[in-house]
XYZ file of C-alpha atoms in Angstrom:
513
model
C 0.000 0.000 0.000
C 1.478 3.210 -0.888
C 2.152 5.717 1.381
C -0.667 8.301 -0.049
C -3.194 5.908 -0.084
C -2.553 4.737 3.614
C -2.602 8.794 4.509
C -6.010 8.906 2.477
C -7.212 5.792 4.436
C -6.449 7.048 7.520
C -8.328 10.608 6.570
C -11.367 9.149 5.766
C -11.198 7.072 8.798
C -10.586 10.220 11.365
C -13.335 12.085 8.862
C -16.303 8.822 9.770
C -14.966 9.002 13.825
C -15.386 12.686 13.925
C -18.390 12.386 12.220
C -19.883 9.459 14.365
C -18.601 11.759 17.927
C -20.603 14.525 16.381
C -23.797 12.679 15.933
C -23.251 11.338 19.476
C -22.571 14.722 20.928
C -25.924 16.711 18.947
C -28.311 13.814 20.129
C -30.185 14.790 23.227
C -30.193 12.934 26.510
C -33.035 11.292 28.301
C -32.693 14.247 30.444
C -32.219 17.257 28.165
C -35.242 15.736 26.606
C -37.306 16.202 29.694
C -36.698 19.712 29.666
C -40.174 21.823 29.272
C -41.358 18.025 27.741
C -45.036 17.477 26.558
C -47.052 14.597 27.829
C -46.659 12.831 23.994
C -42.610 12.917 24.604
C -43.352 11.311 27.834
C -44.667 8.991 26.732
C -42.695 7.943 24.042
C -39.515 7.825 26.233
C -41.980 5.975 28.647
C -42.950 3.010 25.721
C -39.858 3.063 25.115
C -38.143 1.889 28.260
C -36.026 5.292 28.396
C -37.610 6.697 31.333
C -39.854 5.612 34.316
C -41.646 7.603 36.373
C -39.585 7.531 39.258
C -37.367 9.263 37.591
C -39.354 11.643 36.153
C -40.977 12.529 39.862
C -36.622 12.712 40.756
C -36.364 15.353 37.518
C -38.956 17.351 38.857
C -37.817 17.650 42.745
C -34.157 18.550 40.964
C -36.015 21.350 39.263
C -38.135 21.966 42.380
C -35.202 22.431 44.708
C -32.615 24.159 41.936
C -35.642 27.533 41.674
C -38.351 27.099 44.324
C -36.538 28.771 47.455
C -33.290 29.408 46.176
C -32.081 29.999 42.347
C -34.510 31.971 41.049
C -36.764 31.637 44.409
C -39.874 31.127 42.245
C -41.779 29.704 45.114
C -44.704 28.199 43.168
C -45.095 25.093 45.765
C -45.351 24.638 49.187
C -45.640 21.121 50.468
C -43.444 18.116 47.983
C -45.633 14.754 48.786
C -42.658 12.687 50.909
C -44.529 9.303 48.962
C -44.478 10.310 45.364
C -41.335 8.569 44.626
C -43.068 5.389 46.452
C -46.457 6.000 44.069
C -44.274 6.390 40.658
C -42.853 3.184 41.477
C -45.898 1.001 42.300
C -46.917 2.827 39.350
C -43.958 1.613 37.133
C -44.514 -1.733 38.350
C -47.903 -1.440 37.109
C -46.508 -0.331 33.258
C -44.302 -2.989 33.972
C -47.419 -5.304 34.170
C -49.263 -4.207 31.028
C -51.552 -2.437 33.148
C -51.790 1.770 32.049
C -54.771 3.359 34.014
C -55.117 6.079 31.375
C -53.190 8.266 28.955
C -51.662 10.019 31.787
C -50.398 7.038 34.085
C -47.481 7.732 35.716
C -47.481 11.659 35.585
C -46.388 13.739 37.559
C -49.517 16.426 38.867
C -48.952 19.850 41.191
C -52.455 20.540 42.917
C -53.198 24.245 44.460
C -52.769 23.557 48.308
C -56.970 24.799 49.032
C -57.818 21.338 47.545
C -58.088 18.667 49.596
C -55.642 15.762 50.256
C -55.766 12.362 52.131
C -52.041 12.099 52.331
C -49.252 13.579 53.513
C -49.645 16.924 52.178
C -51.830 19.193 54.260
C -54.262 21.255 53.139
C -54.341 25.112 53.821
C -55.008 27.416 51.384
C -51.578 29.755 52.091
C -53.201 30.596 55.596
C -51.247 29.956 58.733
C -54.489 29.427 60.794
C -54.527 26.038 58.461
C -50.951 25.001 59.047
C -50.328 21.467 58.759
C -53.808 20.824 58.590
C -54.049 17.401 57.013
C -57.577 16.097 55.520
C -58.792 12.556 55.881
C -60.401 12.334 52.783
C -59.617 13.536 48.895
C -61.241 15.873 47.032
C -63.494 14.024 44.441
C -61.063 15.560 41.437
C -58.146 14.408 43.259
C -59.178 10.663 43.565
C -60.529 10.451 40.040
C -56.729 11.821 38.883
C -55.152 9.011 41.296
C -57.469 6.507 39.811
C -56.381 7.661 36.405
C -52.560 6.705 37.771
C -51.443 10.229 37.950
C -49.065 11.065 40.732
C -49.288 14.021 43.247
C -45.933 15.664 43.546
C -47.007 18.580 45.504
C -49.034 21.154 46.465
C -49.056 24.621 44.904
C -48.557 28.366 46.478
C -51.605 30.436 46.287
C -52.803 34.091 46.424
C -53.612 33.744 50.264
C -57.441 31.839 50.913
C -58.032 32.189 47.043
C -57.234 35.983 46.819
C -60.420 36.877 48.470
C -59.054 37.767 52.263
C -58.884 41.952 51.550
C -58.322 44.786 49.603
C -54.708 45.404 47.943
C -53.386 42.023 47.832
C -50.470 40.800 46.154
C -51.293 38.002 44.050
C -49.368 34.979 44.812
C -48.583 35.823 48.029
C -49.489 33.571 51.005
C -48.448 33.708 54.779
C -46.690 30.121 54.478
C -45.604 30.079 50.956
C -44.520 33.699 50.704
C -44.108 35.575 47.440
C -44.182 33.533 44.456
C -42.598 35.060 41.069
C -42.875 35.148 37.464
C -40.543 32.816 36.212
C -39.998 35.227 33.073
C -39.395 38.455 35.259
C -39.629 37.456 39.081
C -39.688 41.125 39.993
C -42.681 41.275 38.350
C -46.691 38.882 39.649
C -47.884 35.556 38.527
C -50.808 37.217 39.125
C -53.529 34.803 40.972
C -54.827 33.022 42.605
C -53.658 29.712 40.985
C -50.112 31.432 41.105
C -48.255 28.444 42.042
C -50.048 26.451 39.459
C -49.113 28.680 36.814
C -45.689 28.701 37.619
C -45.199 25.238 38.355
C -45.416 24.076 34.871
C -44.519 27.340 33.162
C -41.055 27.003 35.263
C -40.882 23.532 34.388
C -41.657 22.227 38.175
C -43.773 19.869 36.653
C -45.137 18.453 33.729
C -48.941 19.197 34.930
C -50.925 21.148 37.438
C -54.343 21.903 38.829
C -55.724 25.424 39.607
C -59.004 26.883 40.683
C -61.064 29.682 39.721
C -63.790 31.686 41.018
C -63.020 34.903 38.300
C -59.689 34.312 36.875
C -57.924 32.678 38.903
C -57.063 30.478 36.393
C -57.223 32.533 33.445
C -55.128 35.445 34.784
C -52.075 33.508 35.837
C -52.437 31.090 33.007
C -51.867 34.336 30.508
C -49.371 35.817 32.675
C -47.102 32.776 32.958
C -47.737 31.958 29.305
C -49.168 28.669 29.700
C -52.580 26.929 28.713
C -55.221 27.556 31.471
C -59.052 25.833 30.979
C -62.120 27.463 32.941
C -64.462 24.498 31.986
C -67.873 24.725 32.320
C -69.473 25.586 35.458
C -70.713 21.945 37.123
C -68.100 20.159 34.978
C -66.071 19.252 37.114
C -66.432 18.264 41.087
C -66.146 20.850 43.509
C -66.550 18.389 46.044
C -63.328 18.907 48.518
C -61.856 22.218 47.468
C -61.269 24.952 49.957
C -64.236 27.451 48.592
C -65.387 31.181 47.490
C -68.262 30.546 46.163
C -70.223 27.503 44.769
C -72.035 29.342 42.059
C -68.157 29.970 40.369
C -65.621 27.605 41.959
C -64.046 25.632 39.534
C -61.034 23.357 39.200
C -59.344 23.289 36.085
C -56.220 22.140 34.273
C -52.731 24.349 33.528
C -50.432 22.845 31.251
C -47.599 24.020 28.627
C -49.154 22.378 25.814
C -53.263 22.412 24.645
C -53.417 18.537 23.867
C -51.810 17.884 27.691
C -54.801 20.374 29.010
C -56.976 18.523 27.103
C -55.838 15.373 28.479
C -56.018 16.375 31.792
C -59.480 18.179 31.912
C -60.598 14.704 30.609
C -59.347 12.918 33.805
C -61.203 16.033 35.699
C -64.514 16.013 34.405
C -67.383 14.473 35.495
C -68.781 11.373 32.843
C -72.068 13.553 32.176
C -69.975 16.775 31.351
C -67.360 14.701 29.578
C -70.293 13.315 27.415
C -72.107 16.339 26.714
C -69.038 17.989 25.803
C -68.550 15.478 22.946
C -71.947 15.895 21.637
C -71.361 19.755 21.412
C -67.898 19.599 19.887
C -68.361 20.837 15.713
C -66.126 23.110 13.845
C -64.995 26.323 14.369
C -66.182 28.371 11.631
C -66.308 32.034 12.367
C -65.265 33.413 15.386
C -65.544 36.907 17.138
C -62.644 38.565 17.457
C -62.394 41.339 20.330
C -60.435 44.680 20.126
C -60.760 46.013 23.766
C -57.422 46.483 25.653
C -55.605 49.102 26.606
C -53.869 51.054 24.031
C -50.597 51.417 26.061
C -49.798 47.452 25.472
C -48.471 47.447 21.814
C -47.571 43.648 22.477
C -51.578 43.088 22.945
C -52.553 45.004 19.744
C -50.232 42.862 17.914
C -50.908 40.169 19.096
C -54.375 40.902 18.129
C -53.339 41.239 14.918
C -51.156 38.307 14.823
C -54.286 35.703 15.690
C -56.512 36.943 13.391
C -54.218 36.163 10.792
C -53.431 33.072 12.042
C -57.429 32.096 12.102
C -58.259 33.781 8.474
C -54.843 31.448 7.025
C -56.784 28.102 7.773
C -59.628 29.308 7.101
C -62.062 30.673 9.947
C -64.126 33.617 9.279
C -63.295 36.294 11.567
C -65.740 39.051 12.200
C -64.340 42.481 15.044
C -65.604 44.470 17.503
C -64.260 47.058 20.032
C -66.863 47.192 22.372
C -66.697 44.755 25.692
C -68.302 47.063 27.879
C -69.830 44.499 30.448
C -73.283 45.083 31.859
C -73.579 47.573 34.744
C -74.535 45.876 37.910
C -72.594 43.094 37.253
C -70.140 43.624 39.378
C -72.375 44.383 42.294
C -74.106 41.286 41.927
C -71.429 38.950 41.574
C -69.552 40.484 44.740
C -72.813 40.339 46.627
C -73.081 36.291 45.515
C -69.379 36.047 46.083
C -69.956 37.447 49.886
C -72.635 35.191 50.716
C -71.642 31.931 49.666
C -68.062 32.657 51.267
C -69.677 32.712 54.720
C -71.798 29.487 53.812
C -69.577 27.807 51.946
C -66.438 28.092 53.957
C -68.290 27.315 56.910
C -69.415 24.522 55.939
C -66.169 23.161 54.604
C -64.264 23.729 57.725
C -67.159 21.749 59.040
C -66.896 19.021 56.569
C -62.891 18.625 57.019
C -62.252 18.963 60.765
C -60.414 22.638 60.819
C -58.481 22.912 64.075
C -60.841 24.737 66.745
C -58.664 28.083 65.515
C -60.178 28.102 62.152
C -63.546 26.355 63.200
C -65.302 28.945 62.028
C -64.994 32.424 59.451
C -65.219 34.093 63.008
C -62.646 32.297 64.063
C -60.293 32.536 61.592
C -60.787 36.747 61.771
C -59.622 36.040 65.119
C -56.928 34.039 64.504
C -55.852 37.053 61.803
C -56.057 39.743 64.160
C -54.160 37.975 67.047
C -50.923 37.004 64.791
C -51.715 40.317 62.323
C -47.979 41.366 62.735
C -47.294 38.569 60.554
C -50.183 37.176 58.876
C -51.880 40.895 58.050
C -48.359 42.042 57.480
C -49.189 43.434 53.387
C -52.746 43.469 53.600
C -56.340 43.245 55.711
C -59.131 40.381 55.646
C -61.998 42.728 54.648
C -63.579 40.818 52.608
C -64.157 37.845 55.409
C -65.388 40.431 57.499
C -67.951 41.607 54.734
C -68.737 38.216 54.341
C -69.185 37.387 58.786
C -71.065 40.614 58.686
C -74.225 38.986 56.750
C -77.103 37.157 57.920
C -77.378 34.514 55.608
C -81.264 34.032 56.724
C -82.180 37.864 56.319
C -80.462 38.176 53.158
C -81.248 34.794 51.517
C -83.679 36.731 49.360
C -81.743 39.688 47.768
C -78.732 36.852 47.064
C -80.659 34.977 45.158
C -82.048 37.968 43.277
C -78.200 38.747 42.770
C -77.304 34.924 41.727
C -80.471 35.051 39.097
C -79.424 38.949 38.080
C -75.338 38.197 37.653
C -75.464 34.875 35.334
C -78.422 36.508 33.028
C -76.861 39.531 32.949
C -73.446 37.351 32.032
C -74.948 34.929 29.655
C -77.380 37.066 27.689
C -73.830 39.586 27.444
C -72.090 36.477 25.915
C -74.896 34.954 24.032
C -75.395 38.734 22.517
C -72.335 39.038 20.588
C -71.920 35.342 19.700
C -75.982 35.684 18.096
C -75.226 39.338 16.860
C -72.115 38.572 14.814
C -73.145 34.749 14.125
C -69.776 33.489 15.599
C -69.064 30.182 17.014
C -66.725 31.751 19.680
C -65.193 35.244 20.755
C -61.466 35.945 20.600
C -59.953 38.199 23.010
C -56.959 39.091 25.241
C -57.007 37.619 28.425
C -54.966 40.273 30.649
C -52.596 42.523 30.043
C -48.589 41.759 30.811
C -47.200 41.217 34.055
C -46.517 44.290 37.070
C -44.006 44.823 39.167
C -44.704 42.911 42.658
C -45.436 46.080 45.030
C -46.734 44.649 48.729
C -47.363 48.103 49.692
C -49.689 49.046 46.938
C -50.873 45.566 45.728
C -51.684 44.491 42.607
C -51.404 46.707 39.590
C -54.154 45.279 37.214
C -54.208 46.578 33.832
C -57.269 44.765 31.681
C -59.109 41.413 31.969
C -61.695 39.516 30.971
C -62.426 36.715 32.597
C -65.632 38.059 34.910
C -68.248 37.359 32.056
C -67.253 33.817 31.234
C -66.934 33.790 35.288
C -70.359 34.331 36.007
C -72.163 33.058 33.292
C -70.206 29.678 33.936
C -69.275 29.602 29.940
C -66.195 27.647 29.167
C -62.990 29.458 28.521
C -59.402 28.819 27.186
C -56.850 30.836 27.364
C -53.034 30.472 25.919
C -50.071 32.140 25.140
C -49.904 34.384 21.623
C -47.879 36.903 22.382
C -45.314 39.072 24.640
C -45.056 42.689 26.006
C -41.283 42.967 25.756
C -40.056 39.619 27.509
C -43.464 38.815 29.361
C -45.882 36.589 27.893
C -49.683 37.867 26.886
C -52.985 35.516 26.548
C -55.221 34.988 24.250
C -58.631 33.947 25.240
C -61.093 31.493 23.755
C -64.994 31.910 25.210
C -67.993 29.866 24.203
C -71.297 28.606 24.914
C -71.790 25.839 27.536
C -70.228 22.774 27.066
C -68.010 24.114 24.176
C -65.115 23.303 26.101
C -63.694 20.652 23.386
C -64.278 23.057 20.462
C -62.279 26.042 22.657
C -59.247 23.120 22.933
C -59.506 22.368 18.803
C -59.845 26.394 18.248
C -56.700 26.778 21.094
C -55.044 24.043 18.958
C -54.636 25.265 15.991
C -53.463 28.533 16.890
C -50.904 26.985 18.718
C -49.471 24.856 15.826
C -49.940 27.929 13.659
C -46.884 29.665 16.112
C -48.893 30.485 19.478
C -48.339 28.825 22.493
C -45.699 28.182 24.890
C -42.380 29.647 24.728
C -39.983 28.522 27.906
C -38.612 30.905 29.794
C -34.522 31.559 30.499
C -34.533 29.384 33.633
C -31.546 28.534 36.011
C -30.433 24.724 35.488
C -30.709 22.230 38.431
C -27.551 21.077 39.647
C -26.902 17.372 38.926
């Protein structure tokens, strides 16, 4: 062999290894896949013997513990479930088996800490009068998702008691799990109250999480984190067990990065008579409402604006605009006077139901409580509204609240059903909120726009997902329908997602391995 046709040999030889280390050094790992993962890439890596899910729960509490307290000091959960590792495994062994429980065995779930828990984890709602309060019995939407083989990692920080303790709170704040951040500015809110819910899967905490709404508490921190957020119909899914506001509007509901693993996870959620009326309703999205009302200042939303309705006229929906979302006047008053009412009742009652330590036996009592320990737990701001709410006789005013219940949904619906009939639209487009403020505990929130309190009252379905960004912070869009619309909202949410919406992951710290 010559000499030039060795050196040739030996060229092509170090050209194929260099090649071959290349290829080995661009393919991902098992764990640079699970970065910001969907619940299809899951999954696959699940099928495919690459990944179980005690290792998955292990890749979460690595994430959990890298930007929760310290890193980027997110604080989106307060309580990690010391048996989740134990439950992916039995869980594993199941896979292991042949036996899969549903689409979603073997995930990973974050649950807002005002729904009940008969584990480990207690149950508080933020509130130090409910410290380590532990619940002998689940929620009904928690033991349908641990039938469905989903695993509960944790429990999520809160705007204190559901953001509906006083004036000038700070969204996501709560006396035990402090201040928790936007995980794309965390000077700035995560607004509430399903803060830590938001965050959680927007910060990649975890791969799925459960909020609660009563007027956007789903749908404001769900736009504000830039993550999917689903206010499903009102009755749709089982109130039975959560911490409460107010019957007539409580509602659990799904927060995920991605629409299909919402989807997916209002599914395990709903009841079987919402599920099924929700597939009789589903159809196509023909023509849709799109809605022009923010304020002016936000260039991001007006683009944004812009950017969706060309996104719904390329595949072919009919989009018809309006600038006018002025909601009905009296509204408001009505829905606060509902809100009031069934607070007192309500939360009564489910202190009652789940054995509240004698401190918190009672709303009276937990206004006690408050003003005994108010140099820390009414440190940034009062507990007016459970005083409004133990000022009322619920006897003497039984009649004007449910002139106020009857008065805020038709008020609500016939607003809705109005423009959807007017404009012949299957659904109305709109911004959800406007971007993110700065966190200010002396001043409280600084709201811009929403519009979540008509879908709120009315109980109407909505969807909301990320379309958009006001410099680096992410902006909704929101998807509102009819009742039991909920699947065509997730199909409408879909395809603006694959046509560039959606989720975009922050710039997060890594975990240390």
């Amino acid at each position: 062999m010559t000499v030039l046709r060795r050196c040739y040999l030996q060229f092509f030889a170090l050209l194929a290894a260099t090649s071959l280390i290349a290829c080995a050094s661009t393919e991902p790992t098992v764990k640079e896949q699970l970065a910001f993962a969907s619940v299809a890439q899951i999954q696959q890596l699940y099928s495919s013997n690459q990944l179980s899910s005690e290792e998955l729960v292990r890749y979460y509490q690595a994430q959990i513990a890298a930007n929760n307290e310290t890193g980027m000091q997110l604080r989106a959960i307060i309580d990690l479930n010391p048996d989740a590792l134990q439950i992916a495994r039995q869980l594993d062994q199941e896979r292991a088996n042949g036996t899969l429980r549903s689409p979603l065995h073997g995930m990973p779930v974050v649950l807002k800490a005002n729904i009940a828990t008969a584990d480990r984890l207690p149950t508080t709602a933020g509130a130090e009068v409910l410290q380590d309060h532990y619940t002998a019995s689940d929620a009904e939407v928690v033991a349908q998702l641990r039938q469905q083989g989903l695993i509960v990692l944790g429990k999520a920080n809160l705007s204190e008691w559901a953001n509906f303790r006083g004036f000038s709170s700070s969204s996501g704040w709560s006396g035990l799990g402090g201040q928790a951040r936007n995980p794309y500015l965390p000077t700035h809110t995560p607004c509430g109250s399903s803060s830590g819910s938001a965050v959680a899967v927007a910060a990649d905490f975890s791969l799925l999480s459960v909020g609660t709404e009563t007027d956007g508490s789903i749908m404001c921190p769900a736009s504000i984190n830039g993550v999917v957020g689903v206010k499903s119909t009102r009755g749709s899914v089982s109130g039975d067990g959560i911490i409460p506001i107010a019957s007539a509007q409580d509602i659990a509901g799904p927060m995920a990065r991605y629409v299909d693993d919402a989807r997916l996870l209002l599914n395990a959620m709903l009841t079987p008579v919402a599920r099924e009326q929700m597939e009789q309703q589903q159809g196509d999205t023909k023509k849709v409402l799109l809605v022009r009302a923010y304020d002016e200042q936000f260039v991001g939303v007006e683009a944004m604006t812009e950017r969706v309705e060309l996104q719904l006229e390329q595949v072919g929906i009919d989009v018809v605009s309006t600038d006018q979302w002025q909601l009905p006047d009296g509204l408001g008053d009505a829905e606060l006077e509902v809100l009031l009412y069934e607070f007192k009742r309500d939360l009564n009652q489910w202190l009652s139901d789940y054995d509240a330590p004698l401190q918190a036996a009672t709303i009276d009592a937990v206004i006690a409580y408050n003003n005994t320990h108010a140099d820390r737990v009414l440190v940034h701001f009062g507990q007016e509204y459970f005083e409004q709410a133990s000022a009322i006789d619920l006897e003497a005013s039984e009649d004007s609240y449910l002139q106020a219940l009857q008065t805020g949904r038709q008020l609500a619906s016939e607003f809705l059903d109005n423009l959807l009939e007017q404009h012949g639209a299957d659904a109305i487009v709109i911004p959800s909120y406007g971007p993110a403020w700065p966190i200010d505990h002396e001043n409280g929130d600084g709201f811009n726009f929403g519009t979540s309190t008509a879908g709120a009252v009315s109980g109407y379905p909505s969807v909301t997902l990320r379309a958009g960004f006001e410099n680096e912070l992410p902006l909704g869009i929101s998807l509102i329908g009819p009742n039991y619309s909920d699947y065509q909202l997730l199909e409408l949410a879909r395809i603006l997602e694959a046509s560039g919406s959606g989720f975009v992951a922050p710039q997060m710290q890594t975990a240390t391995e």
